[in-house]
Amino acid sequence: MKMEEVSMSSLDNSKLESLAQDILSDLVEDACLGLCFEVHRAVKQGYFFLDDTDQESMRDFEIVDQPGVDVFGQVYNQWKNKECVCPNCSRSIAASRFAPHLEKCLGMGRNSSRIANRRIVTGNNTNNKSESDQEDNDDVNDNDWSYGAEKKGNANTNKAKKRKSDKNPNSPRRSKSFKHKSGGMMGPRRRMENQESPRMLMKDEAFPQ
Amino acid sequence: MVLCNRNVQACVVWRRYCYVKGLLPPQTSLRSLNMSKDSQMRAAINQKLIEMGERERLKELLRAKLVECGWKDQLKAHCKDVIREKGLEHVTVEDLVTEVTPKGRALVPDSVKKELLQRIRAFLAQHATL
């Protein structure tokens, strides 16, 4: 329509701007009115003050803002300074370190068995060092049995344990095949008792010892 | 209302057209003509806003933003004060409106205003030059 076109083209920026402001204030007023109606209905229907608690309870459960205490008023680092006596080695240990210490002390954790194993291997090596010099060469070339642990000698009892010391003893990502081959060597209690018994590798039946 | 120079000619032409068509009373000044044209234009735009559903969308957007920024809670707390003052039984809608609306207008945060204005301007730019 010609009339429309003329009227539209007479717009300039200030008019547009004032128009936009008017539209905005209309919208804001709508929002305010909406809130008023909502509140008024809530008042007349009786549920406006329903979510308020009484003053006394508000005071009881108020947020605590003191140093050294959490928002509920409980002390949160009270176990830091306490110390416990280990029943095994009778040492005094800090409370937060107590559980790991007990695990290692009693030999019942996952890592403690590995650490003990490693100690056994290194212990045996230092013991038998003089003997194994001559045998070492044979063992180094013996690739059938040693699974990458050529450095450590002693074919007999420690052969099956050798490969464990090569890999990171504490890494959980051990290949399952090794675990099965060792045939229950991971049991910590068993190891403590059967340290010196020879271990047969269950996988290789083609190479009878 | 300031008359744009470049549009005076257009206004003159249109005024004559309206006279001829009997749409305007005689001796209508250009100034009042401009104003009525303006209000016509505004009405047209508002109608377009509503027809295209844009006004509803803007309203919802505004409402959501006001809730998000805590405006609604602030104003509700103010309402509680008003109600306690006037007495729970005797509060009327008019009371609430007269107390709450000015405060509500003032409390709208600038970021919300800016964003809404942006959207409105975009709409106007798109649809006011057709």
mmCIF file of C-alpha atoms in Angstrom:
data_model
loop_
_atom_site.group_PDB
_atom_site.id
_atom_site.type_symbol
_atom_site.label_atom_id
_atom_site.label_comp_id
_atom_site.label_asym_id
_atom_site.label_seq_id
_atom_site.Cartn_x
_atom_site.Cartn_y
_atom_site.Cartn_z
ATOM 1 C CA MET A 1 0.000 0.000 0.000
ATOM 2 C CA LYS A 2 1.406 3.341 -0.928
ATOM 3 C CA MET A 3 0.388 4.905 2.312
ATOM 4 C CA GLU A 4 2.164 2.264 4.294
ATOM 5 C CA GLU A 5 5.318 2.585 2.295
ATOM 6 C CA VAL A 6 5.461 6.312 2.803
ATOM 7 C CA SER A 7 4.897 6.048 6.509
ATOM 8 C CA MET A 8 7.498 3.352 6.924
ATOM 9 C CA SER A 9 10.113 5.177 4.971
ATOM 10 C CA SER A 10 9.816 8.200 7.166
ATOM 11 C CA LEU A 11 11.399 6.310 10.003
ATOM 12 C CA ASP A 12 14.750 7.296 11.223
ATOM 13 C CA ASN A 13 16.928 5.803 13.865
ATOM 14 C CA SER A 14 15.774 7.841 16.806
ATOM 15 C CA LYS A 15 12.196 6.913 16.169
ATOM 16 C CA LEU A 16 13.078 3.290 15.839
ATOM 17 C CA GLU A 17 15.018 3.500 19.046
ATOM 18 C CA SER A 18 12.186 5.135 20.957
ATOM 19 C CA LEU A 19 9.836 2.557 19.541
ATOM 20 C CA ALA A 20 12.081 -0.234 20.721
ATOM 21 C CA GLN A 21 12.235 1.313 24.182
ATOM 22 C CA ASP A 22 8.476 1.556 24.303
ATOM 23 C CA ILE A 23 8.083 -2.051 23.309
ATOM 24 C CA LEU A 24 10.554 -3.041 26.014
ATOM 25 C CA SER A 25 8.773 -1.086 28.710
ATOM 26 C CA ASP A 26 5.484 -2.652 27.650
ATOM 27 C CA LEU A 27 7.038 -6.075 28.051
ATOM 28 C CA VAL A 28 8.505 -5.237 31.438
ATOM 29 C CA GLU A 29 5.169 -3.939 32.605
ATOM 30 C CA ASP A 30 3.557 -7.154 31.452
ATOM 31 C CA ALA A 31 6.051 -9.100 33.491
ATOM 32 C CA CYS A 32 5.398 -6.970 36.581
ATOM 33 C CA LEU A 33 1.661 -7.339 36.203
ATOM 34 C CA GLY A 34 2.047 -11.059 35.786
ATOM 35 C CA LEU A 35 3.956 -11.222 39.034
ATOM 36 C CA CYS A 36 1.351 -9.110 40.824
ATOM 37 C CA PHE A 37 -1.462 -11.363 39.723
ATOM 38 C CA GLU A 38 0.473 -14.432 40.749
ATOM 39 C CA VAL A 39 1.221 -13.011 44.177
ATOM 40 C CA HIS A 40 -2.316 -11.780 44.700
ATOM 41 C CA ARG A 41 -3.751 -15.165 43.882
ATOM 42 C CA ALA A 42 -1.298 -16.842 46.207
ATOM 43 C CA VAL A 43 -2.303 -14.484 48.988
ATOM 44 C CA LYS A 44 -6.021 -15.019 48.491
ATOM 45 C CA GLN A 45 -5.661 -18.772 48.187
ATOM 46 C CA GLY A 46 -3.534 -18.875 51.256
ATOM 47 C CA TYR A 47 -0.297 -20.395 49.979
ATOM 48 C CA PHE A 48 1.866 -17.323 49.745
ATOM 49 C CA PHE A 49 3.684 -17.715 53.037
ATOM 50 C CA LEU A 50 3.770 -21.492 52.884
ATOM 51 C CA ASP A 51 7.447 -21.882 52.113
ATOM 52 C CA ASP A 52 8.615 -19.709 54.968
ATOM 53 C CA THR A 53 9.998 -21.207 58.132
ATOM 54 C CA ASP A 54 9.439 -19.637 61.506
ATOM 55 C CA GLN A 55 12.034 -17.370 62.956
ATOM 56 C CA GLU A 56 13.355 -19.807 65.524
ATOM 57 C CA SER A 57 14.132 -22.549 63.071
ATOM 58 C CA MET A 58 15.776 -20.013 60.810
ATOM 59 C CA ARG A 59 18.126 -19.117 63.613
ATOM 60 C CA ASP A 60 18.834 -22.727 64.443
ATOM 61 C CA PHE A 61 19.901 -23.673 60.959
ATOM 62 C CA GLU A 62 21.642 -20.519 59.978
ATOM 63 C CA ILE A 63 24.861 -20.846 58.044
ATOM 64 C CA VAL A 64 27.898 -20.813 60.291
ATOM 65 C CA ASP A 65 30.681 -18.529 59.224
ATOM 66 C CA GLN A 66 33.513 -19.093 61.655
ATOM 67 C CA PRO A 67 37.081 -20.071 60.939
ATOM 68 C CA GLY A 68 38.036 -23.687 61.434
ATOM 69 C CA VAL A 69 34.448 -24.817 61.174
ATOM 70 C CA ASP A 70 32.318 -25.797 58.180
ATOM 71 C CA VAL A 71 28.916 -24.293 57.367
ATOM 72 C CA PHE A 72 27.162 -26.724 59.696
ATOM 73 C CA GLY A 73 29.365 -25.852 62.619
ATOM 74 C CA GLN A 74 31.289 -29.113 62.602
ATOM 75 C CA VAL A 75 35.034 -29.143 62.907
ATOM 76 C CA TYR A 76 36.370 -30.613 59.721
ATOM 77 C CA ASN A 77 40.024 -31.254 60.377
ATOM 78 C CA GLN A 78 39.819 -32.738 63.813
ATOM 79 C CA TRP A 79 41.373 -35.992 62.659
ATOM 80 C CA LYS A 80 44.471 -34.256 61.365
ATOM 81 C CA ASN A 81 46.347 -34.110 64.592
ATOM 82 C CA LYS A 82 45.240 -37.338 66.189
ATOM 83 C CA GLU A 83 47.642 -40.231 66.301
ATOM 84 C CA CYS A 84 47.046 -43.960 66.543
ATOM 85 C CA VAL A 85 49.251 -46.770 67.678
ATOM 86 C CA CYS A 86 49.711 -49.547 65.141
ATOM 87 C CA PRO A 87 48.914 -52.906 66.720
ATOM 88 C CA ASN A 88 51.417 -54.655 64.489
ATOM 89 C CA CYS A 89 54.591 -52.653 64.761
ATOM 90 C CA SER A 90 53.609 -50.530 67.762
ATOM 91 C CA ARG A 91 54.499 -47.292 66.114
ATOM 92 C CA SER A 92 52.587 -44.083 66.459
ATOM 93 C CA ILE A 93 51.065 -43.130 63.109
ATOM 94 C CA ALA A 94 49.101 -40.058 62.056
ATOM 95 C CA ALA A 95 45.404 -40.783 61.672
ATOM 96 C CA SER A 96 45.132 -39.941 57.971
ATOM 97 C CA ARG A 97 48.076 -42.167 57.156
ATOM 98 C CA PHE A 98 46.936 -44.979 59.349
ATOM 99 C CA ALA A 99 44.966 -47.037 56.891
ATOM 100 C CA PRO A 100 47.702 -47.242 54.218
ATOM 101 C CA HIS A 101 50.289 -47.964 56.859
ATOM 102 C CA LEU A 102 48.231 -50.791 58.281
ATOM 103 C CA GLU A 103 47.766 -52.208 54.814
ATOM 104 C CA LYS A 104 51.484 -52.419 54.279
ATOM 105 C CA CYS A 105 52.278 -53.454 57.772
ATOM 106 C CA LEU A 106 49.990 -56.454 57.766
ATOM 107 C CA GLY A 107 50.779 -57.309 54.187
ATOM 108 C CA MET A 108 47.158 -57.327 53.147
ATOM 109 C CA GLY A 109 46.858 -54.660 50.515
ATOM 110 C CA ARG A 110 47.359 -54.828 46.765
ATOM 111 C CA ASN A 111 50.602 -52.938 46.779
ATOM 112 C CA SER A 112 52.064 -54.534 49.857
ATOM 113 C CA SER A 113 52.306 -57.896 48.176
ATOM 114 C CA ARG A 114 54.123 -56.373 45.227
ATOM 115 C CA ILE A 115 56.522 -54.478 47.390
ATOM 116 C CA ALA A 116 57.255 -57.558 49.444
ATOM 117 C CA ASN A 117 57.817 -59.523 46.284
ATOM 118 C CA ARG A 118 60.220 -56.959 44.963
ATOM 119 C CA ARG A 119 62.123 -57.000 48.200
ATOM 120 C CA ILE A 120 62.400 -60.742 48.004
ATOM 121 C CA VAL A 121 63.824 -60.599 44.536
ATOM 122 C CA THR A 122 66.363 -57.933 45.338
ATOM 123 C CA GLY A 123 67.153 -59.647 48.591
ATOM 124 C CA ASN A 124 67.871 -62.913 46.837
ATOM 125 C CA ASN A 125 69.969 -61.192 44.213
ATOM 126 C CA THR A 126 72.210 -59.514 46.708
ATOM 127 C CA ASN A 127 72.557 -62.790 48.549
ATOM 128 C CA ASN A 128 73.451 -64.914 45.564
ATOM 129 C CA LYS A 129 75.519 -62.430 43.663
ATOM 130 C CA SER A 130 78.837 -64.230 43.927
ATOM 131 C CA GLU A 131 77.402 -67.538 42.758
ATOM 132 C CA SER A 132 75.399 -66.298 39.844
ATOM 133 C CA ASP A 133 78.237 -64.721 37.895
ATOM 134 C CA GLN A 134 79.034 -67.866 36.015
ATOM 135 C CA GLU A 135 75.458 -68.932 35.585
ATOM 136 C CA ASP A 136 74.419 -65.549 34.364
ATOM 137 C CA ASN A 137 75.612 -66.024 30.844
ATOM 138 C CA ASP A 138 73.578 -69.151 30.392
ATOM 139 C CA ASP A 139 70.574 -67.521 31.822
ATOM 140 C CA VAL A 140 70.938 -64.463 29.677
ATOM 141 C CA ASN A 141 70.677 -66.555 26.544
ATOM 142 C CA ASP A 142 67.885 -68.611 27.932
ATOM 143 C CA ASN A 143 64.977 -66.873 26.305
ATOM 144 C CA ASP A 144 62.551 -69.686 26.711
ATOM 145 C CA TRP A 145 62.051 -69.238 30.369
ATOM 146 C CA SER A 146 62.883 -65.726 31.317
ATOM 147 C CA TYR A 147 60.241 -63.309 30.176
ATOM 148 C CA GLY A 148 62.383 -60.282 29.615
ATOM 149 C CA ALA A 149 64.099 -60.385 32.989
ATOM 150 C CA GLU A 150 67.526 -61.439 31.773
ATOM 151 C CA LYS A 151 69.416 -59.213 34.149
ATOM 152 C CA LYS A 152 68.437 -61.008 37.284
ATOM 153 C CA GLY A 153 69.960 -64.433 37.531
ATOM 154 C CA ASN A 154 68.774 -67.497 39.423
ATOM 155 C CA ALA A 155 66.808 -69.764 37.205
ATOM 156 C CA ASN A 156 65.365 -71.791 39.992
ATOM 157 C CA THR A 157 63.011 -70.243 42.436
ATOM 158 C CA ASN A 158 62.944 -66.782 41.084
ATOM 159 C CA LYS A 159 62.446 -67.429 37.431
ATOM 160 C CA ALA A 160 58.764 -66.980 37.540
ATOM 161 C CA LYS A 161 59.190 -63.953 39.721
ATOM 162 C CA LYS A 162 61.829 -62.310 37.566
ATOM 163 C CA ARG A 163 59.543 -60.834 35.009
ATOM 164 C CA LYS A 164 57.499 -59.143 37.653
ATOM 165 C CA SER A 165 60.406 -57.058 38.798
ATOM 166 C CA ASP A 166 61.030 -55.810 35.288
ATOM 167 C CA LYS A 167 57.644 -54.261 34.900
ATOM 168 C CA ASN A 168 56.422 -51.598 37.222
ATOM 169 C CA PRO A 169 55.307 -53.607 40.194
ATOM 170 C CA ASN A 170 52.667 -51.173 41.167
ATOM 171 C CA SER A 171 50.974 -50.693 37.847
ATOM 172 C CA PRO A 172 47.500 -52.135 37.740
ATOM 173 C CA ARG A 173 47.768 -52.705 34.013
ATOM 174 C CA ARG A 174 49.427 -56.069 34.176
ATOM 175 C CA SER A 175 48.477 -58.402 31.430
ATOM 176 C CA LYS A 176 46.103 -61.044 32.571
ATOM 177 C CA SER A 177 48.165 -63.856 31.056
ATOM 178 C CA PHE A 178 50.976 -63.210 33.481
ATOM 179 C CA LYS A 179 48.663 -63.435 36.392
ATOM 180 C CA HIS A 180 47.276 -66.730 35.293
ATOM 181 C CA LYS A 181 50.716 -68.145 34.555
ATOM 182 C CA SER A 182 51.983 -67.363 37.967
ATOM 183 C CA GLY A 183 49.311 -69.623 39.293
ATOM 184 C CA GLY A 184 48.287 -68.060 42.540
ATOM 185 C CA MET A 185 51.506 -66.315 43.225
ATOM 186 C CA MET A 186 49.619 -63.142 43.816
ATOM 187 C CA GLY A 187 48.163 -64.487 46.982
ATOM 188 C CA PRO A 188 50.109 -62.640 49.621
ATOM 189 C CA ARG A 189 49.681 -65.123 52.358
ATOM 190 C CA ARG A 190 50.869 -67.971 50.223
ATOM 191 C CA ARG A 191 53.969 -66.141 49.255
ATOM 192 C CA MET A 192 54.932 -65.327 52.759
ATOM 193 C CA GLU A 193 54.850 -69.017 53.620
ATOM 194 C CA ASN A 194 56.139 -70.588 50.406
ATOM 195 C CA GLN A 195 59.003 -68.355 49.541
ATOM 196 C CA GLU A 196 61.508 -71.003 48.826
ATOM 197 C CA SER A 197 59.422 -73.640 47.094
ATOM 198 C CA PRO A 198 60.168 -73.996 43.411
ATOM 199 C CA ARG A 199 57.570 -72.699 41.071
ATOM 200 C CA MET A 200 56.670 -74.566 37.957
ATOM 201 C CA LEU A 201 55.476 -72.528 35.075
ATOM 202 C CA MET A 202 52.145 -73.956 34.143
ATOM 203 C CA LYS A 203 52.024 -72.704 30.577
ATOM 204 C CA ASP A 204 54.968 -74.491 29.044
ATOM 205 C CA GLU A 205 54.453 -78.193 29.103
ATOM 206 C CA ALA A 206 56.664 -78.639 26.091
ATOM 207 C CA PHE A 207 59.710 -77.816 28.117
ATOM 208 C CA PRO A 208 59.744 -80.166 31.001
ATOM 209 C CA GLN A 209 62.271 -79.249 33.562
ATOM 210 C CA MET B 1 8.687 15.015 16.720
ATOM 211 C CA VAL B 2 11.145 16.321 14.245
ATOM 212 C CA LEU B 3 10.303 16.358 10.584
ATOM 213 C CA CYS B 4 12.974 14.905 8.438
ATOM 214 C CA ASN B 5 13.808 17.187 5.602
ATOM 215 C CA ARG B 6 13.949 14.483 3.041
ATOM 216 C CA ASN B 7 10.533 13.268 4.009
ATOM 217 C CA VAL B 8 8.708 16.597 3.983
ATOM 218 C CA GLN B 9 7.949 16.273 0.325
ATOM 219 C CA ALA B 10 6.585 12.808 0.874
ATOM 220 C CA CYS B 11 4.412 14.062 3.688
ATOM 221 C CA VAL B 12 3.070 16.874 1.609
ATOM 222 C CA VAL B 13 2.192 14.525 -1.166
ATOM 223 C CA TRP B 14 0.513 12.162 1.188
ATOM 224 C CA ARG B 15 -1.424 14.868 2.904
ATOM 225 C CA ARG B 16 -2.886 15.962 -0.388
ATOM 226 C CA TYR B 17 -3.770 12.382 -1.172
ATOM 227 C CA CYS B 18 -5.550 12.036 2.155
ATOM 228 C CA TYR B 19 -7.435 15.263 1.709
ATOM 229 C CA VAL B 20 -8.561 14.175 -1.670
ATOM 230 C CA LYS B 21 -9.660 10.835 -0.361
ATOM 231 C CA GLY B 22 -11.444 12.397 2.566
ATOM 232 C CA LEU B 23 -9.232 10.659 5.042
ATOM 233 C CA LEU B 24 -8.053 13.787 6.749
ATOM 234 C CA PRO B 25 -9.791 16.867 8.101
ATOM 235 C CA PRO B 26 -8.819 20.039 6.290
ATOM 236 C CA GLN B 27 -6.042 22.253 7.528
ATOM 237 C CA THR B 28 -4.194 19.419 9.087
ATOM 238 C CA SER B 29 -0.738 20.638 9.851
ATOM 239 C CA LEU B 30 2.224 18.633 8.753
ATOM 240 C CA ARG B 31 3.245 18.254 12.320
ATOM 241 C CA SER B 32 0.088 16.617 13.503
ATOM 242 C CA LEU B 33 0.120 14.597 10.335
ATOM 243 C CA ASN B 34 3.492 13.284 11.174
ATOM 244 C CA MET B 35 2.356 12.325 14.603
ATOM 245 C CA SER B 36 -0.652 10.441 13.446
ATOM 246 C CA LYS B 37 1.429 8.759 10.826
ATOM 247 C CA ASP B 38 3.796 7.817 13.538
ATOM 248 C CA SER B 39 1.166 6.314 15.709
ATOM 249 C CA GLN B 40 -0.185 4.490 12.732
ATOM 250 C CA MET B 41 3.181 3.100 12.041
ATOM 251 C CA ARG B 42 3.577 2.058 15.602
ATOM 252 C CA ALA B 43 0.244 0.352 15.593
ATOM 253 C CA ALA B 44 1.174 -1.467 12.431
ATOM 254 C CA ILE B 45 4.436 -2.667 13.898
ATOM 255 C CA ASN B 46 2.840 -3.750 17.117
ATOM 256 C CA GLN B 47 0.278 -5.680 15.194
ATOM 257 C CA LYS B 48 2.982 -7.357 13.206
ATOM 258 C CA LEU B 49 4.815 -8.206 16.383
ATOM 259 C CA ILE B 50 1.781 -9.949 17.731
ATOM 260 C CA GLU B 51 0.762 -11.654 14.535
ATOM 261 C CA MET B 52 4.130 -13.202 13.967
ATOM 262 C CA GLY B 53 4.285 -14.532 17.510
ATOM 263 C CA GLU B 54 7.368 -12.510 18.204
ATOM 264 C CA ARG B 55 5.810 -10.670 21.109
ATOM 265 C CA GLU B 56 5.041 -13.931 22.892
ATOM 266 C CA ARG B 57 8.566 -15.134 22.338
ATOM 267 C CA LEU B 58 9.986 -11.884 23.644
ATOM 268 C CA LYS B 59 7.747 -12.066 26.676
ATOM 269 C CA GLU B 60 8.882 -15.604 27.477
ATOM 270 C CA LEU B 61 12.490 -14.663 26.978
ATOM 271 C CA LEU B 62 12.136 -11.705 29.303
ATOM 272 C CA ARG B 63 10.402 -13.767 31.929
ATOM 273 C CA ALA B 64 13.063 -16.458 31.837
ATOM 274 C CA LYS B 65 15.866 -13.920 32.119
ATOM 275 C CA LEU B 66 14.213 -12.127 34.994
ATOM 276 C CA VAL B 67 13.831 -15.338 36.933
ATOM 277 C CA GLU B 68 17.436 -16.271 36.191
ATOM 278 C CA CYS B 69 18.873 -13.005 37.425
ATOM 279 C CA GLY B 70 16.889 -13.086 40.653
ATOM 280 C CA TRP B 71 14.615 -10.201 39.831
ATOM 281 C CA LYS B 72 11.523 -12.219 40.554
ATOM 282 C CA ASP B 73 12.750 -13.267 43.989
ATOM 283 C CA GLN B 74 13.719 -9.732 44.878
ATOM 284 C CA LEU B 75 10.351 -8.421 43.884
ATOM 285 C CA LYS B 76 8.565 -11.231 45.685
ATOM 286 C CA ALA B 77 10.382 -10.307 48.869
ATOM 287 C CA HIS B 78 9.259 -6.726 48.356
ATOM 288 C CA CYS B 79 5.707 -8.006 47.903
ATOM 289 C CA LYS B 80 5.968 -9.808 51.215
ATOM 290 C CA ASP B 81 6.819 -6.553 52.916
ATOM 291 C CA VAL B 82 3.919 -4.780 51.268
ATOM 292 C CA ILE B 83 1.530 -7.511 52.290
ATOM 293 C CA ARG B 84 2.711 -7.537 55.863
ATOM 294 C CA GLU B 85 2.245 -3.811 55.885
ATOM 295 C CA LYS B 86 -1.249 -3.752 54.439
ATOM 296 C CA GLY B 87 -2.446 -6.870 56.188
ATOM 297 C CA LEU B 88 -2.931 -10.217 54.600
ATOM 298 C CA GLU B 89 -6.689 -10.001 54.298
ATOM 299 C CA HIS B 90 -6.942 -6.567 52.766
ATOM 300 C CA VAL B 91 -4.432 -6.662 49.982
ATOM 301 C CA THR B 92 -5.825 -5.769 46.586
ATOM 302 C CA VAL B 93 -4.371 -6.100 43.142
ATOM 303 C CA GLU B 94 -4.201 -2.345 42.804
ATOM 304 C CA ASP B 95 -2.156 -2.084 45.972
ATOM 305 C CA LEU B 96 0.336 -4.545 44.688
ATOM 306 C CA VAL B 97 0.505 -2.997 41.256
ATOM 307 C CA THR B 98 1.083 0.522 42.485
ATOM 308 C CA GLU B 99 3.710 -0.613 44.944
ATOM 309 C CA VAL B 100 5.480 -3.157 42.852
ATOM 310 C CA THR B 101 5.556 -1.865 39.288
ATOM 311 C CA PRO B 102 7.857 1.137 39.746
ATOM 312 C CA LYS B 103 10.294 -0.916 41.758
ATOM 313 C CA GLY B 104 10.082 -3.710 39.216
ATOM 314 C CA ARG B 105 10.952 -1.384 36.380
ATOM 315 C CA ALA B 106 13.941 -0.036 38.234
ATOM 316 C CA LEU B 107 15.279 -3.407 39.221
ATOM 317 C CA VAL B 108 15.578 -4.876 35.741
ATOM 318 C CA PRO B 109 19.309 -5.390 35.157
ATOM 319 C CA ASP B 110 20.958 -3.613 32.252
ATOM 320 C CA SER B 111 22.188 -6.774 30.618
ATOM 321 C CA VAL B 112 18.636 -8.067 30.317
ATOM 322 C CA LYS B 113 17.465 -4.779 28.889
ATOM 323 C CA LYS B 114 20.283 -4.747 26.395
ATOM 324 C CA GLU B 115 19.604 -8.208 25.170
ATOM 325 C CA LEU B 116 15.916 -7.618 24.706
ATOM 326 C CA LEU B 117 16.512 -4.328 22.957
ATOM 327 C CA GLN B 118 18.857 -6.085 20.590
ATOM 328 C CA ARG B 119 16.200 -8.553 19.629
ATOM 329 C CA ILE B 120 13.561 -5.896 19.228
ATOM 330 C CA ARG B 121 15.824 -3.793 17.047
ATOM 331 C CA ALA B 122 16.591 -6.785 14.909
ATOM 332 C CA PHE B 123 12.908 -7.391 14.444
ATOM 333 C CA LEU B 124 12.262 -3.761 13.575
ATOM 334 C CA ALA B 125 15.139 -3.670 11.140
ATOM 335 C CA GLN B 126 13.741 -6.670 9.414
ATOM 336 C CA HIS B 127 10.097 -5.767 9.355
ATOM 337 C CA ALA B 128 9.826 -2.020 9.572
ATOM 338 C CA THR B 129 11.350 -1.306 6.221
ATOM 339 C CA LEU B 130 9.006 -3.389 4.159
#
